[in-house]
């Protein structure tokens, strides 16, 4: 349908969409896109250039041109905003109505309301999620299903909403500005800010965001400029927005201080997005041989030397600059039928959160409401009555470039079980993603796009580095295709009547495209998005 002043909507306009896609909101989106779109495209070209350098044998290091920022001890980020002082437990999840209510009621301090990896960019998800967030702030989001009613608790008991828009690499194909697709990042950010910024301020909080997939401080600078433009357009004071950046790419790990500096008037800290970080390590160095060859996914722990260096540097960097350091995801989904599985998993969650709290993190992520009390108990034990650990400066931490790149010191094997696990998780996740759901419970873990990216990227890397399984043959295209058929048969049997032949056929085709083709797709979500209506 035609819009106004060069804005065109190509997606369907369902019931109540006119409440979100108003002429004023579309004009606001167009202003953001026209101001920031060309710079976004240039920054994406710079990503591609850096990838080419790494593939040719280049490396990553701390930037000499920004040494002055790192060595200047005088600057700090903005003070924590209302609702973000205490972040000891954060829950993540998509913005459907049920999850919105459950997450806000969960007892967590923060809810990451996700338009990115725990979501799929189905048009109905993107616009419907915006409606749900606005309805939640207006307290009109009551929901009933299966005879059960879901209602919001009083405002003072609800988690603080922090919205994660899509990364810079993703478009929103259903909105054209001057004949071209607009940025998915700006669409998600812009609609939420336009409709909900003043609503949040009226509740004593503010418009807060998580920024994903960033690869450089220049990308952070673009976000900061977008924030200033948005605040100016709506006559909201600059510095009202707060943003936490996910350090989930290995290039960004070398620019943590610079990223905080660029966003310093809007910064709420950094998060250790560890699953995407592993994906980034594989992706960036996929063609560099065995020096950057990781063991199978389940063998990689946070105590691996290169992962340890990354999290230690993150805490040190954040607290040096007065910013929160938020730990990684506990993805376990409790079983309603197997207490032994639960016991073992809860022990792993406790160990993980204990390590993070002892390292100085100010809080951490969980994927399920049942894990909120576990995470809170552990951080309560360290924090006591304090809201955070910003006073723990971790001045003893010293991390070098070689520490961050010590991938070859990671213990573990590559086994047939690991290969099969990657294939099974990849197929099940992609099939569900194509159906419109981006947060999928598989083998008692809440999987999102990051774990599917690791799964298919490891297979690509193993194929192109002549890897032999520790307990079997060399990984070849023929072997992978054989195991795909075998694992598909197991999935078909376990799903029973719920197995969707057409959807899984699409998933197999896409999985082969992103795992077996010689040309490596930067993100599986890019070709997957083009398969969506």
mmCIF file with all atom_site columns, C-alpha atoms in Angstrom, residues 24 85 88 115 178 276 282 285 334 340 346 351 381 399 427 431 445 461 475 499 509:
data_model
loop_
_atom_site.group_PDB
_atom_site.id
_atom_site.type_symbol
_atom_site.label_atom_id
_atom_site.label_alt_id
_atom_site.label_comp_id
_atom_site.label_asym_id
_atom_site.label_entity_id
_atom_site.label_seq_id
_atom_site.pdbx_PDB_ins_code
_atom_site.Cartn_x
_atom_site.Cartn_y
_atom_site.Cartn_z
_atom_site.occupancy
_atom_site.B_iso_or_equiv
_atom_site.pdbx_formal_charge
_atom_site.auth_seq_id
_atom_site.auth_comp_id
_atom_site.auth_asym_id
_atom_site.auth_atom_id
_atom_site.pdbx_PDB_model_num
ATOM 1  C CA . UNK A 1 24  ? 3.389  10.154  11.835 1.00 0.00 ? 24  UNK A CA 1
ATOM 2  C CA . UNK A 1 85  ? 20.607 0.280   38.492 1.00 0.00 ? 85  UNK A CA 1
ATOM 3  C CA . UNK A 1 88  ? 21.162 -9.036  38.677 1.00 0.00 ? 88  UNK A CA 1
ATOM 4  C CA . UNK A 1 115 ? 12.999 -8.584  17.859 1.00 0.00 ? 115 UNK A CA 1
ATOM 5  C CA . UNK A 1 178 ? 12.384 6.152   -1.556 1.00 0.00 ? 178 UNK A CA 1
ATOM 6  C CA . UNK A 1 276 ? 27.117 -15.363 18.831 1.00 0.00 ? 276 UNK A CA 1
ATOM 7  C CA . UNK A 1 282 ? 34.267 -19.443 13.416 1.00 0.00 ? 282 UNK A CA 1
ATOM 8  C CA . UNK A 1 285 ? 38.557 -17.256 10.699 1.00 0.00 ? 285 UNK A CA 1
ATOM 9  C CA . UNK A 1 334 ? 13.488 -27.410 32.825 1.00 0.00 ? 334 UNK A CA 1
ATOM 10 C CA . UNK A 1 340 ? 17.662 -36.215 36.841 1.00 0.00 ? 340 UNK A CA 1
ATOM 11 C CA . UNK A 1 346 ? 20.656 -26.771 37.481 1.00 0.00 ? 346 UNK A CA 1
ATOM 12 C CA . UNK A 1 351 ? 28.314 -23.164 38.405 1.00 0.00 ? 351 UNK A CA 1
ATOM 13 C CA . UNK A 1 381 ? 24.928 -13.921 47.625 1.00 0.00 ? 381 UNK A CA 1
ATOM 14 C CA . UNK A 1 399 ? 44.337 -9.257  28.307 1.00 0.00 ? 399 UNK A CA 1
ATOM 15 C CA . UNK A 1 427 ? 17.310 -28.718 10.913 1.00 0.00 ? 427 UNK A CA 1
ATOM 16 C CA . UNK A 1 431 ? 12.136 -25.531 10.290 1.00 0.00 ? 431 UNK A CA 1
ATOM 17 C CA . UNK A 1 445 ? 17.874 -26.052 25.668 1.00 0.00 ? 445 UNK A CA 1
ATOM 18 C CA . UNK A 1 461 ? 34.589 -25.201 8.609  1.00 0.00 ? 461 UNK A CA 1
ATOM 19 C CA . UNK A 1 475 ? 33.863 -34.989 7.313  1.00 0.00 ? 475 UNK A CA 1
ATOM 20 C CA . UNK A 1 499 ? 6.089  -33.417 11.587 1.00 0.00 ? 499 UNK A CA 1
ATOM 21 C CA . UNK A 1 509 ? 17.375 -27.215 1.466  1.00 0.00 ? 509 UNK A CA 1
#
